[in-house]
Each structure stands twice: as structure tokens, then as C-alpha cells.
Backbone as JSON, one array per atom type, in Angstrom:
{
  "sequence": "XXXXXXXXXXXXXXXXXXXXXXXXXXXXXXXXXXXXXXXXXXXXXXXXXXXXXXXXXXXXXXXXXXXXXXXXXXXXXXXXXXXXXXXXXXXXXXXXXXXXXXXXXXXXXXXXXXXXXXXXXXXXXXXXXXXXXXXXXXXXXXXXXXXXXXXXXXXXXXXXXXXXXXXXXXXXXXXXXXXXXXXXXXXXXXXXXXXXXXXXXXXXXXXXXXXXXXXXXXXXXXXXXXXXXXXXXXXXXXX",
  "N": [[57.51, 17.04, -38.35], [56.12, 14.12, -37.18], [52.7, 13.19, -36.94], [50.88, 12.93, -33.84], [49.25, 9.76, -33.18], [46.04, 9.62, -32.52], [44.58, 8.35, -29.39], [43.15, 4.88, -29.21], [40.04, 4.4, -27.92], [38.13, 1.94, -26.25], [34.66, 1.43, -27.23], [31.96, 2.37, -25.19], [30.42, -0.12, -23.17], [27.62, -1.46, -24.18], [24.02, -0.79, -22.87], [22.33, -3.42, -22.08], [19.95, -4.21, -24.5], [16.22, -5.5, -24.88], [13.8, -7.65, -25.83], [10.53, -6.5, -25.34], [8.85, -8.0, -23.35], [10.95, -9.11, -21.88], [11.91, -7.05, -20.88], [10.3, -5.94, -19.11], [9.84, -8.2, -17.23], [12.34, -7.98, -16.11], [12.44, -5.47, -14.74], [10.6, -5.65, -12.98], [11.31, -7.71, -11.24], [13.53, -6.27, -10.48], [12.34, -3.88, -9.22], [10.95, -4.91, -6.87], [12.88, -6.34, -5.63], [14.53, -3.55, -4.89], [12.13, -2.24, -3.48], [12.34, -4.02, -1.03], [14.88, -3.31, -0.3], [14.97, -0.66, 0.06], [12.67, 0.98, 0.07], [9.58, 2.32, -0.78], [9.26, 5.04, -0.82], [11.96, 6.05, -1.45], [12.66, 4.69, -3.6], [13.39, 5.2, -7.39], [13.13, 5.92, -10.77], [15.1, 5.66, -11.98], [16.93, 4.24, -10.53], [15.81, 1.83, -10.68], [16.18, 1.63, -13.58], [18.85, 1.21, -12.98], [19.25, -1.13, -11.72], [18.08, -2.8, -13.06], [19.33, -3.07, -15.39], [19.23, -1.65, -17.75], [18.19, 1.31, -20.0], [17.1, 4.39, -18.57], [15.19, 5.67, -20.48], [14.16, 3.44, -22.02], [12.41, 2.46, -20.12], [10.88, 4.3, -19.2], [9.6, 4.59, -21.74], [7.89, 2.36, -21.16], [6.75, 2.44, -18.65], [4.86, 5.21, -16.99], [5.57, 6.43, -14.83], [7.15, 5.78, -11.27], [5.06, 4.53, -9.88], [3.57, 3.05, -11.56], [5.14, 0.65, -12.31], [5.49, -0.39, -9.98], [3.02, -1.29, -9.39], [2.52, -2.95, -10.96], [4.58, -5.09, -10.57], [3.76, -5.82, -7.98], [1.22, -6.93, -8.45], [2.24, -9.34, -10.56], [3.32, -10.65, -8.48], [3.61, -13.58, -6.51], [3.12, -14.56, -3.54], [2.44, -16.86, -2.26], [2.05, -20.08, -3.29], [-0.44, -21.37, -3.99], [-1.87, -22.81, -5.64], [-0.59, -25.2, -6.41], [-0.45, -26.36, -3.92], [-1.69, -29.14, -2.45], [-2.07, -30.91, 0.21], [-3.99, -32.67, 1.2], [-5.3, -32.03, 3.75], [-6.29, -29.67, 5.7], [-4.39, -28.71, 7.56], [-2.04, -29.7, 6.73], [-1.95, -28.37, 4.41], [-1.37, -25.48, 4.97], [0.83, -25.67, 6.46], [2.97, -26.34, 4.28], [2.65, -24.23, 2.78], [3.97, -22.89, 4.14], [6.47, -23.96, 4.2], [7.03, -23.6, 1.79], [7.77, -21.16, 1.13], [10.13, -20.83, 2.76], [12.94, -19.71, 4.69], [14.42, -17.55, 3.8], [12.39, -16.39, 2.2], [10.08, -15.81, 3.78], [11.42, -13.65, 5.28], [12.22, -11.83, 3.21], [9.56, -11.52, 2.42], [8.46, -9.85, 4.78], [9.91, -7.68, 4.48], [9.44, -6.62, 2.33], [6.82, -5.71, 2.86], [7.11, -3.58, 4.92], [8.64, -2.1, 3.33], [6.85, -0.95, 1.98], [4.96, 0.33, 3.61], [4.19, 3.22, 3.56], [3.51, 4.01, 1.25], [1.18, 2.05, 1.14], [-0.8, 3.6, 2.75], [-1.43, 5.85, 1.45], [-1.65, 5.46, -1.35], [-4.37, 3.99, -3.22], [-3.97, 2.36, -5.76], [-1.52, 1.01, -5.29], [-2.06, -0.43, -2.84], [-4.45, -1.99, -3.53], [-3.09, -3.58, -5.71], [-1.16, -5.16, -4.07], [-3.13, -6.75, -2.67], [-3.83, -8.53, -4.23], [-2.47, -10.94, -5.73], [-1.87, -12.95, -3.24], [-2.95, -12.7, -0.55], [-5.82, -13.39, -0.91], [-6.03, -15.46, -2.45], [-5.87, -17.39, -0.8], [-8.25, -18.11, 0.16], [-8.69, -20.29, -1.59], [-7.85, -22.52, -0.07], [-9.4, -22.92, 2.13], [-11.66, -23.19, 0.77], [-11.07, -25.9, -0.24], [-11.0, -27.27, 2.39], [-13.55, -27.35, 2.89], [-14.87, -28.76, 1.11], [-13.47, -31.22, 1.74], [-14.67, -32.11, 4.08], [-13.53, -31.2, 6.2], [-13.62, -28.82, 7.63], [-17.18, -27.75, 8.39], [-18.71, -25.7, 7.1], [-18.07, -22.42, 5.78], [-16.21, -21.62, 7.76], [-16.27, -18.81, 10.51], [-14.01, -17.64, 11.31], [-12.12, -18.21, 9.13], [-12.3, -16.14, 7.35], [-10.15, -14.27, 8.29], [-7.92, -15.24, 8.11], [-5.89, -14.5, 6.17], [-5.05, -12.5, 7.13], [-4.21, -13.5, 9.7], [-1.84, -14.47, 8.97], [-0.51, -12.79, 7.61], [0.25, -10.69, 9.85], [1.51, -12.2, 11.61], [3.96, -12.82, 10.37], [4.73, -10.23, 10.06], [5.06, -8.98, 12.66], [6.54, -10.23, 14.21], [9.5, -9.62, 14.18], [9.25, -7.03, 15.26], [7.63, -7.18, 17.74], [9.39, -9.3, 19.12], [12.03, -8.84, 18.5], [13.39, -10.35, 17.02], [13.8, -12.02, 13.5], [11.52, -13.39, 11.49], [10.94, -16.8, 11.63], [10.74, -20.25, 10.13], [9.8, -22.25, 11.8], [8.71, -20.79, 13.87], [6.5, -19.54, 12.57], [5.35, -22.26, 12.05], [4.54, -23.2, 14.62], [2.79, -21.46, 15.23], [0.69, -21.69, 13.46], [-0.34, -23.97, 14.43], [-1.03, -23.26, 17.07], [-2.51, -21.44, 17.18], [-3.74, -20.58, 14.59], [-5.17, -22.99, 13.69], [-6.44, -23.72, 16.06], [-8.39, -21.45, 16.04], [-9.89, -22.14, 13.86], [-10.81, -23.94, 14.55], [-12.67, -23.6, 16.57], [-16.09, -23.99, 17.83], [-18.73, -22.5, 19.05], [-17.86, -22.42, 21.48], [-16.43, -24.38, 22.01], [-13.76, -26.57, 21.81], [-12.75, -28.11, 18.97], [-11.91, -30.8, 16.64], [-12.64, -31.08, 13.36], [-13.73, -33.53, 10.83], [-10.85, -34.76, 10.27], [-9.97, -34.9, 12.79], [-7.62, -32.76, 13.87], [-5.09, -31.61, 16.0], [-2.96, -29.66, 17.6], [0.96, -29.77, 18.07], [1.04, -32.41, 18.55], [1.84, -36.0, 18.21], [5.02, -36.63, 16.55], [6.28, -34.62, 18.24], [7.6, -32.67, 16.67], [5.93, -30.33, 16.61], [4.37, -29.63, 14.95], [0.92, -30.39, 13.32], [-1.02, -33.38, 13.84], [-3.07, -36.38, 13.78], [-5.75, -36.99, 15.49], [-7.63, -39.3, 17.6], [-10.14, -38.66, 18.83], [-12.25, -36.0, 19.67], [-11.73, -32.82, 21.23], [-12.5, -31.8, 24.2], [-14.65, -29.35, 25.45], [-13.75, -26.57, 27.21], [-13.51, -26.57, 30.83], [-14.96, -24.34, 33.53], [-13.18, -21.84, 34.78], [-10.63, -22.77, 33.96], [-7.63, -22.57, 32.24], [-6.58, -21.7, 29.3], [-4.32, -21.61, 26.37]],
  "CA": [[57.35, 16.15, -37.32], [55.22, 13.09, -37.18], [51.26, 13.79, -36.07], [50.58, 12.1, -33.25], [48.0, 9.29, -33.7], [44.87, 9.73, -31.53], [44.64, 6.91, -28.92], [41.7, 4.62, -29.46], [39.58, 4.25, -26.71], [37.0, 0.95, -26.32], [33.39, 2.17, -26.82], [31.25, 2.01, -23.83], [29.79, -1.38, -23.42], [25.99, -0.71, -24.36], [23.15, -1.54, -22.02], [21.58, -4.43, -22.87], [18.87, -4.07, -25.25], [15.64, -6.21, -24.42], [12.29, -7.05, -26.0], [9.6, -5.93, -24.23], [8.37, -8.76, -22.24], [12.02, -9.06, -20.94], [12.06, -5.59, -19.86], [8.93, -5.9, -18.06], [10.07, -9.04, -16.43], [13.59, -7.52, -15.16], [11.91, -4.12, -14.15], [9.47, -6.19, -12.07], [12.33, -8.08, -10.1], [14.51, -4.73, -9.82], [11.19, -2.99, -8.25], [10.68, -5.99, -5.94], [14.14, -6.25, -4.82], [14.52, -2.34, -4.29], [11.33, -2.13, -2.35], [12.76, -4.37, 0.18], [15.86, -2.57, 0.43], [14.96, 1.03, 0.33], [11.21, 0.99, 0.46], [8.79, 2.98, -1.85], [9.6, 6.65, -1.01], [13.38, 6.08, -1.85], [12.75, 4.66, -5.26], [12.9, 6.0, -8.6], [12.86, 4.73, -12.04], [16.88, 5.67, -12.49], [17.33, 3.23, -9.61], [15.1, 0.65, -11.18], [16.97, 1.28, -14.6], [20.44, 0.55, -12.94], [19.2, -2.51, -11.13], [17.52, -3.96, -14.37], [20.53, -3.04, -16.23], [18.55, -1.09, -19.08], [18.18, 2.59, -20.01], [15.86, 5.03, -18.3], [14.19, 6.11, -21.51], [13.09, 2.18, -22.42], [11.57, 2.4, -18.96], [10.0, 5.17, -19.52], [8.58, 4.12, -23.12], [7.13, 1.11, -20.72], [6.27, 3.24, -17.77], [4.89, 6.8, -16.82], [6.55, 6.66, -13.39], [7.21, 4.49, -10.6], [3.67, 3.86, -9.18], [3.08, 1.86, -12.63], [5.87, -0.87, -12.37], [5.53, -0.97, -8.61], [1.67, -1.91, -9.09], [2.23, -4.06, -11.91], [5.64, -6.13, -10.06], [2.91, -6.69, -7.21], [0.14, -8.08, -9.3], [2.81, -10.74, -10.81], [4.44, -11.51, -7.35], [2.72, -14.89, -6.09], [4.44, -15.21, -2.55], [1.85, -17.94, -1.61], [1.72, -20.71, -4.48], [-1.78, -21.81, -3.65], [-2.24, -23.81, -6.75], [0.5, -26.62, -6.34], [-0.56, -27.26, -2.72], [-2.91, -29.78, -1.88], [-1.6, -32.05, 1.04], [-5.08, -33.75, 1.87], [-5.55, -31.59, 4.73], [-5.83, -27.74, 5.84], [-3.18, -28.01, 8.33], [-1.02, -29.99, 5.91], [-1.55, -27.28, 3.39], [-0.99, -24.18, 5.79], [2.41, -25.87, 6.62], [3.44, -26.4, 3.09], [2.99, -23.13, 2.27], [5.39, -21.84, 4.96], [7.85, -24.84, 3.9], [7.39, -22.97, 0.32], [8.49, -19.78, 1.19], [11.63, -20.89, 3.16], [13.37, -18.66, 5.85], [14.61, -16.25, 3.24], [11.39, -15.87, 1.55], [9.4, -15.32, 4.79], [12.16, -12.63, 5.46], [11.58, -10.88, 2.2], [7.82, -11.04, 2.45], [8.38, -8.89, 5.71], [10.94, -6.58, 4.27], [8.73, -5.97, 1.11], [5.34, -5.13, 3.65], [7.76, -2.91, 5.22], [9.26, -0.82, 2.25], [5.36, -0.52, 1.36], [4.11, 0.71, 4.48], [3.81, 4.42, 3.6], [2.18, 3.98, 0.19], [0.18, 1.5, 1.07], [-1.82, 4.19, 3.14], [-1.88, 6.72, 0.77], [-2.01, 5.29, -2.68], [-5.28, 2.85, -3.34], [-3.91, 1.32, -6.56], [-1.21, 0.16, -4.73], [-2.7, -1.09, -1.7], [-5.33, -3.03, -4.19], [-2.1, -4.36, -6.47], [-0.4, -5.89, -3.08], [-3.85, -7.7, -2.1], [-4.53, -9.43, -5.45], [-1.88, -12.17, -5.47], [-1.41, -13.72, -2.5], [-3.86, -13.23, 0.77], [-6.85, -13.36, -1.42], [-6.02, -16.67, -3.01], [-5.95, -18.45, 0.64], [-9.67, -18.63, 0.08], [-8.87, -21.72, -2.27], [-7.31, -23.52, 1.02], [-10.81, -23.11, 2.95], [-12.92, -24.22, -0.01], [-10.69, -27.17, -0.36], [-10.91, -28.04, 3.58], [-15.01, -27.44, 3.61], [-14.89, -29.84, 0.29], [-13.12, -32.54, 2.25], [-15.57, -32.19, 5.29], [-12.7, -30.7, 7.35], [-14.89, -27.52, 8.24], [-18.83, -28.04, 8.04], [-19.17, -24.73, 6.48], [-17.33, -21.41, 5.88], [-15.86, -20.87, 9.29], [-16.01, -17.48, 10.69], [-12.48, -17.28, 11.49], [-11.66, -18.52, 8.31], [-12.43, -14.51, 6.79], [-9.3, -13.74, 9.4], [-6.78, -16.25, 7.99], [-4.86, -13.85, 5.37], [-4.49, -11.21, 8.43], [-3.48, -13.85, 10.96], [-0.65, -15.01, 8.49], [0.27, -11.65, 7.44], [0.16, -10.29, 11.08], [2.49, -13.02, 12.32], [5.0, -12.57, 9.45], [5.52, -8.71, 10.34], [5.01, -8.28, 13.75], [7.74, -11.35, 14.94], [10.77, -8.65, 14.65], [8.74, -5.71, 16.05], [7.51, -7.88, 19.44], [10.72, -10.21, 19.84], [13.35, -8.26, 17.97], [14.1, -11.44, 15.81], [13.38, -11.96, 12.21], [10.77, -14.23, 11.52], [11.45, -17.88, 11.03], [9.68, -20.85, 9.61], [9.63, -22.78, 13.09], [7.62, -19.94, 14.62], [5.44, -19.76, 12.04], [4.48, -23.58, 11.8], [3.92, -23.03, 15.7], [1.74, -20.25, 14.95], [-0.38, -22.17, 12.7], [-0.79, -25.13, 15.36], [-1.5, -22.97, 18.24], [-3.37, -19.93, 16.85], [-4.72, -20.55, 13.42], [-5.96, -24.23, 13.59], [-7.58, -23.57, 17.3], [-9.31, -20.56, 15.93], [-10.9, -22.57, 12.65], [-11.76, -25.3, 14.85], [-13.4, -23.28, 17.8], [-17.2, -23.75, 17.59], [-19.79, -22.28, 20.23], [-16.84, -22.21, 22.85], [-15.75, -25.88, 22.21], [-12.53, -26.79, 20.89], [-13.18, -29.48, 18.53], [-11.02, -30.73, 15.2], [-13.58, -31.7, 12.49], [-13.48, -35.05, 10.74], [-9.82, -34.98, 10.53], [-9.63, -34.77, 14.18], [-6.32, -32.6, 14.11], [-4.74, -31.54, 17.2], [-1.48, -29.5, 17.53], [1.74, -30.18, 19.13], [0.94, -34.18, 18.99], [2.75, -37.04, 17.16], [6.5, -36.71, 16.52], [7.11, -33.78, 18.8], [7.6, -31.57, 15.8], [4.92, -29.0, 16.93], [2.98, -29.59, 13.55], [-0.59, -31.0, 13.66], [-1.37, -34.44, 13.41], [-4.33, -36.78, 13.95], [-5.94, -37.69, 16.73], [-8.86, -40.17, 17.41], [-11.27, -38.14, 19.44], [-12.5, -34.82, 19.83], [-11.28, -32.43, 22.27], [-13.96, -31.33, 25.13], [-15.18, -28.18, 26.19], [-12.74, -26.04, 28.41], [-14.23, -26.19, 32.22], [-14.96, -23.23, 34.33], [-11.74, -21.61, 35.64], [-9.97, -23.37, 33.42], [-6.98, -21.56, 31.63], [-6.28, -22.31, 28.1], [-3.2, -20.54, 25.52]],
  "C": [[56.12, 15.42, -37.46], [53.97, 13.46, -36.4], [51.34, 12.53, -35.11], [49.23, 11.43, -33.44], [47.22, 9.15, -32.23], [44.77, 8.19, -30.64], [43.1, 6.54, -29.13], [41.44, 4.08, -28.3], [38.59, 2.84, -26.75], [35.59, 1.73, -26.2], [32.67, 1.73, -25.75], [30.58, 0.83, -24.17], [28.17, -0.89, -23.23], [25.17, -1.59, -23.64], [22.38, -2.58, -22.6], [19.93, -3.99, -23.21], [17.62, -5.56, -25.02], [14.33, -6.25, -25.27], [11.31, -6.85, -24.85], [8.94, -6.73, -22.98], [9.75, -9.23, -21.28], [12.38, -8.14, -20.09], [11.46, -5.65, -18.59], [9.27, -6.77, -16.99], [11.41, -8.45, -15.36], [12.92, -6.4, -14.46], [10.95, -4.92, -12.99], [10.44, -6.56, -10.66], [13.18, -6.97, -9.67], [13.63, -4.18, -8.61], [11.34, -3.95, -6.94], [11.9, -5.95, -4.83], [14.42, -4.68, -4.11], [13.32, -2.41, -3.39], [11.77, -2.77, -1.37], [14.03, -4.06, 0.65], [15.76, -1.21, 0.83], [13.94, 1.59, 0.51], [10.73, 1.84, -0.93], [9.12, 4.31, -2.17], [10.92, 6.87, -1.69], [13.51, 5.47, -3.39], [12.52, 5.3, -6.34], [13.37, 5.14, -9.62], [14.29, 4.64, -12.32], [17.36, 4.27, -11.86], [16.91, 1.85, -10.21], [16.05, 0.13, -12.44], [18.27, 0.71, -14.14], [20.29, -0.46, -12.22], [18.79, -3.64, -12.41], [18.61, -3.77, -15.32], [20.15, -2.46, -17.65], [18.45, 0.52, -18.86], [16.86, 3.25, -19.47], [14.85, 5.37, -19.07], [13.63, 4.73, -21.61], [12.29, 2.09, -21.13], [10.38, 3.1, -18.99], [8.93, 5.26, -20.6], [7.58, 3.07, -22.31], [6.08, 1.79, -19.6], [5.83, 4.63, -17.63], [5.56, 7.2, -15.7], [6.68, 5.24, -12.66], [6.14, 3.72, -9.68], [3.4, 2.71, -10.39], [4.0, 0.42, -12.52], [5.61, -1.28, -10.56], [3.97, -1.72, -8.57], [1.83, -3.2, -10.18], [3.48, -5.22, -11.46], [4.63, -6.73, -8.76], [2.18, -7.82, -7.58], [0.81, -9.29, -9.75], [3.34, -11.21, -9.54], [3.1, -12.42, -6.78], [3.57, -15.37, -4.72], [4.03, -16.99, -2.15], [1.52, -18.9, -3.06], [0.83, -21.73, -4.22], [-2.23, -23.15, -4.7], [-1.93, -24.98, -6.65], [0.27, -27.0, -4.89], [-1.76, -27.8, -2.38], [-2.52, -30.97, -1.22], [-2.45, -33.09, 1.43], [-5.36, -33.17, 2.64], [-5.36, -29.93, 4.84], [-4.71, -27.81, 6.48], [-1.77, -28.57, 7.47], [-0.63, -28.78, 4.92], [-1.11, -25.94, 3.76], [0.54, -24.4, 5.71], [2.89, -26.11, 5.48], [3.65, -25.11, 2.48], [3.95, -22.07, 3.05], [6.48, -22.49, 4.23], [8.36, -24.2, 2.48], [8.09, -21.98, 0.02], [9.74, -19.89, 1.91], [12.04, -19.71, 4.01], [13.62, -17.67, 4.97], [13.24, -15.69, 2.53], [10.44, -15.33, 2.23], [10.35, -13.51, 5.17], [12.21, -11.55, 4.59], [10.22, -10.38, 2.29], [7.91, -9.78, 3.47], [9.15, -7.8, 5.44], [10.14, -6.02, 3.29], [7.39, -5.46, 1.63], [6.07, -3.74, 4.02], [7.95, -1.47, 4.61], [7.89, -0.35, 1.82], [4.87, 0.06, 2.22], [3.52, 2.18, 4.0], [2.94, 4.71, 2.24], [1.18, 3.17, 0.3], [-1.21, 2.53, 2.1], [-2.25, 5.42, 2.54], [-2.15, 6.34, -0.9], [-2.81, 3.81, -2.91], [-4.87, 1.82, -4.09], [-2.76, 0.41, -5.8], [-1.38, -0.71, -3.45], [-3.79, -2.27, -2.47], [-4.02, -3.83, -4.99], [-1.66, -5.54, -5.29], [-1.63, -6.96, -2.52], [-4.22, -8.69, -3.13], [-3.73, -10.64, -5.31], [-1.84, -12.92, -4.49], [-2.67, -14.15, -1.53], [-5.25, -13.81, 0.02], [-7.08, -14.67, -1.82], [-6.03, -17.68, -1.83], [-7.2, -18.69, 0.79], [-9.82, -20.28, -0.49], [-8.7, -22.68, -0.87], [-8.64, -23.7, 1.84], [-11.6, -23.44, 2.05], [-12.42, -25.74, 0.17], [-11.11, -28.14, 1.04], [-12.45, -28.13, 3.54], [-15.4, -28.67, 2.56], [-14.72, -31.13, 0.63], [-14.0, -32.77, 3.58], [-14.41, -31.7, 6.5], [-13.22, -29.6, 8.36], [-16.25, -27.78, 7.43], [-19.14, -27.12, 7.25], [-18.03, -23.66, 6.43], [-17.06, -20.86, 7.02], [-15.6, -19.57, 9.22], [-14.72, -17.02, 10.63], [-11.56, -17.59, 10.25], [-11.18, -16.93, 7.27], [-10.94, -14.03, 7.45], [-7.95, -14.17, 8.76], [-5.37, -15.49, 7.22], [-4.27, -12.77, 6.59], [-3.55, -12.18, 9.69], [-1.99, -14.39, 10.31], [0.27, -13.95, 8.3], [0.74, -10.84, 8.89], [1.46, -10.95, 11.56], [4.0, -12.94, 11.39], [5.7, -10.95, 9.93], [5.67, -8.76, 11.69], [6.07, -9.18, 14.73], [8.75, -10.45, 15.49], [10.17, -7.42, 15.43], [8.68, -6.16, 17.57], [8.73, -8.34, 19.67], [11.65, -9.68, 19.33], [14.03, -9.66, 17.44], [13.37, -11.57, 14.65], [12.62, -13.53, 12.41], [11.21, -15.41, 10.91], [10.4, -18.98, 10.73], [9.21, -21.64, 10.68], [8.68, -22.09, 13.8], [6.68, -19.97, 13.76], [4.48, -21.27, 11.9], [3.88, -23.59, 13.32], [2.84, -22.11, 15.89], [0.64, -20.51, 14.37], [-1.17, -23.22, 13.7], [-1.45, -24.51, 16.42], [-2.63, -21.66, 18.14], [-4.47, -20.25, 15.6], [-5.58, -21.49, 13.19], [-6.91, -24.17, 14.8], [-8.65, -22.82, 16.88], [-10.06, -21.2, 14.71], [-11.46, -23.7, 13.63], [-12.71, -24.92, 16.39], [-14.77, -23.08, 17.59], [-18.29, -23.51, 18.76], [-18.88, -22.75, 21.35], [-16.37, -23.6, 23.2], [-14.79, -25.77, 21.27], [-12.43, -27.96, 20.55], [-12.42, -29.44, 17.37], [-12.33, -31.5, 14.55], [-13.05, -32.96, 11.94], [-12.07, -35.65, 10.69], [-9.36, -35.1, 11.72], [-7.94, -33.85, 14.44], [-6.19, -31.78, 15.3], [-3.48, -31.08, 17.01], [-0.84, -29.97, 18.24], [1.71, -31.46, 19.41], [1.66, -34.9, 18.26], [4.0, -36.98, 17.35], [7.14, -35.57, 17.17], [7.84, -32.76, 17.85], [6.9, -30.33, 16.18], [4.13, -28.93, 15.81], [1.72, -30.66, 14.07], [-0.62, -32.45, 13.29], [-2.64, -34.98, 14.25], [-4.5, -37.3, 15.31], [-7.51, -38.46, 16.87], [-10.29, -39.79, 18.16], [-11.37, -36.53, 19.65], [-12.2, -34.01, 20.92], [-12.67, -31.67, 23.19], [-13.71, -29.98, 25.45], [-14.08, -27.69, 27.12], [-13.98, -25.84, 29.46], [-13.97, -24.91, 32.57], [-13.6, -22.94, 34.92], [-10.66, -22.09, 35.06], [-8.65, -22.61, 32.24], [-6.55, -22.46, 30.39], [-5.35, -21.07, 27.15], [-3.78, -20.16, 24.51]]
}
């Protein structure tokens, strides 16, 4: 009786092998995506390997645990492309930053922060990494506004600019139960940030560019006015 020939099976498709820079970049992307989806607490090296389509061994050769790829990925993240934004006015720059993020980008930013909440309170390395790429670089917008003469000096409210933008992104869904959107952020810039930056000694005024919110084409964005706004009168309500 003839021997049965063993069935031939296809060898498993090998996981892609990459050079170290490519592996690192794919790991960074996988980490950020997973942080948005499942959060830091549920994140594992195995999950990163599966998402990046590489072996767990390869990741452990590059990283000692999950904290390291998370901190690296955060340091390489640049949510606000400040270097390429220079519209000629502070208001224009702030609005351009929001346009640059887009609706999806704003919601991804909010999801990322939510996914990192627990780690931000317990891990100084992760907290420091998150602060490095985006919020601190907003100082460049203020410096340019000072150089252009829009702000007479480094305005006290400008120190709160990162917190103001971040709080608007994060709290929109918490307070109003709707996702953050570009229209909301543009309105927030006009009626909160620009007014805070223009308030001096109780007077609401707009420096040399005479920027005032909600005027012009009805879009809700800031446009130029030819005159300084007057100080609020006693008993007068202002939003």
C-alpha cells in the first residue's frame, strides 16, 4: 500500500521586519491610537506589537516596558503646528491652529488626554512628555504678537493660553455632552481668549490691530475695527 503523502501547508506569513527607525515610528503611531481607544491602564506591549504588526520581541529590544514607548510617542507628537502658522495676527494664528487640527484632530486630542488621565497623575515622565510638544510651543504665537505690536508686552493672560485651549477641548463633551467641534473652538477663541488677552486695567481694548470678536462677515471670527472699545460702565453686564 502506497504511503500517504503528507499534506503541504503554507508557511505562516512572517511578521514584517523593519529597520529600527521604521519600527519605532510604527510603534509610536500604534501607541497613540491605542491610548485614544483603550487608555494607558489597558495598554500592553502585546497590544502595541499587534497594532504595529511587529513581534513583541522586537519591541522589547527597543523598549523596556510600556512607559518608554508612551513617553517617546508623546514627545514626537505635535498637535499644534506652530512653526508653519504665521497669518500676520494673533487672532489669525489661533484660528489657523484650530483649522489645522480639523474636527477629527480635535476629537482625537480630547480622546488622547482622557486616555492618559490616570498616568498623568501618577507618572511624572509621562506628564512631562505630554507637556513638551504642544502647549509650551504656543509661546511662539505670543512672542510674535509682541514683536508685531499687537501686545505691548508679555500679557499676563498669555501664560494661561495653553490651559484655556486645552480646557475648551476637554470640557466640551463633559459639560454639554457633545463632542468638541471647530465652530465651538473658534467662538471660544473670539469671546474668551482674545478678550482675556485684550483686557488691561479693567478696560476692554484691542491693541494696534484693533481686533474685536464676532464682527465682520458674520462668521464669528475676529476682524478689525477702527476704534478702541470703551471701558465697561458701572452696572453694565458683559459676557
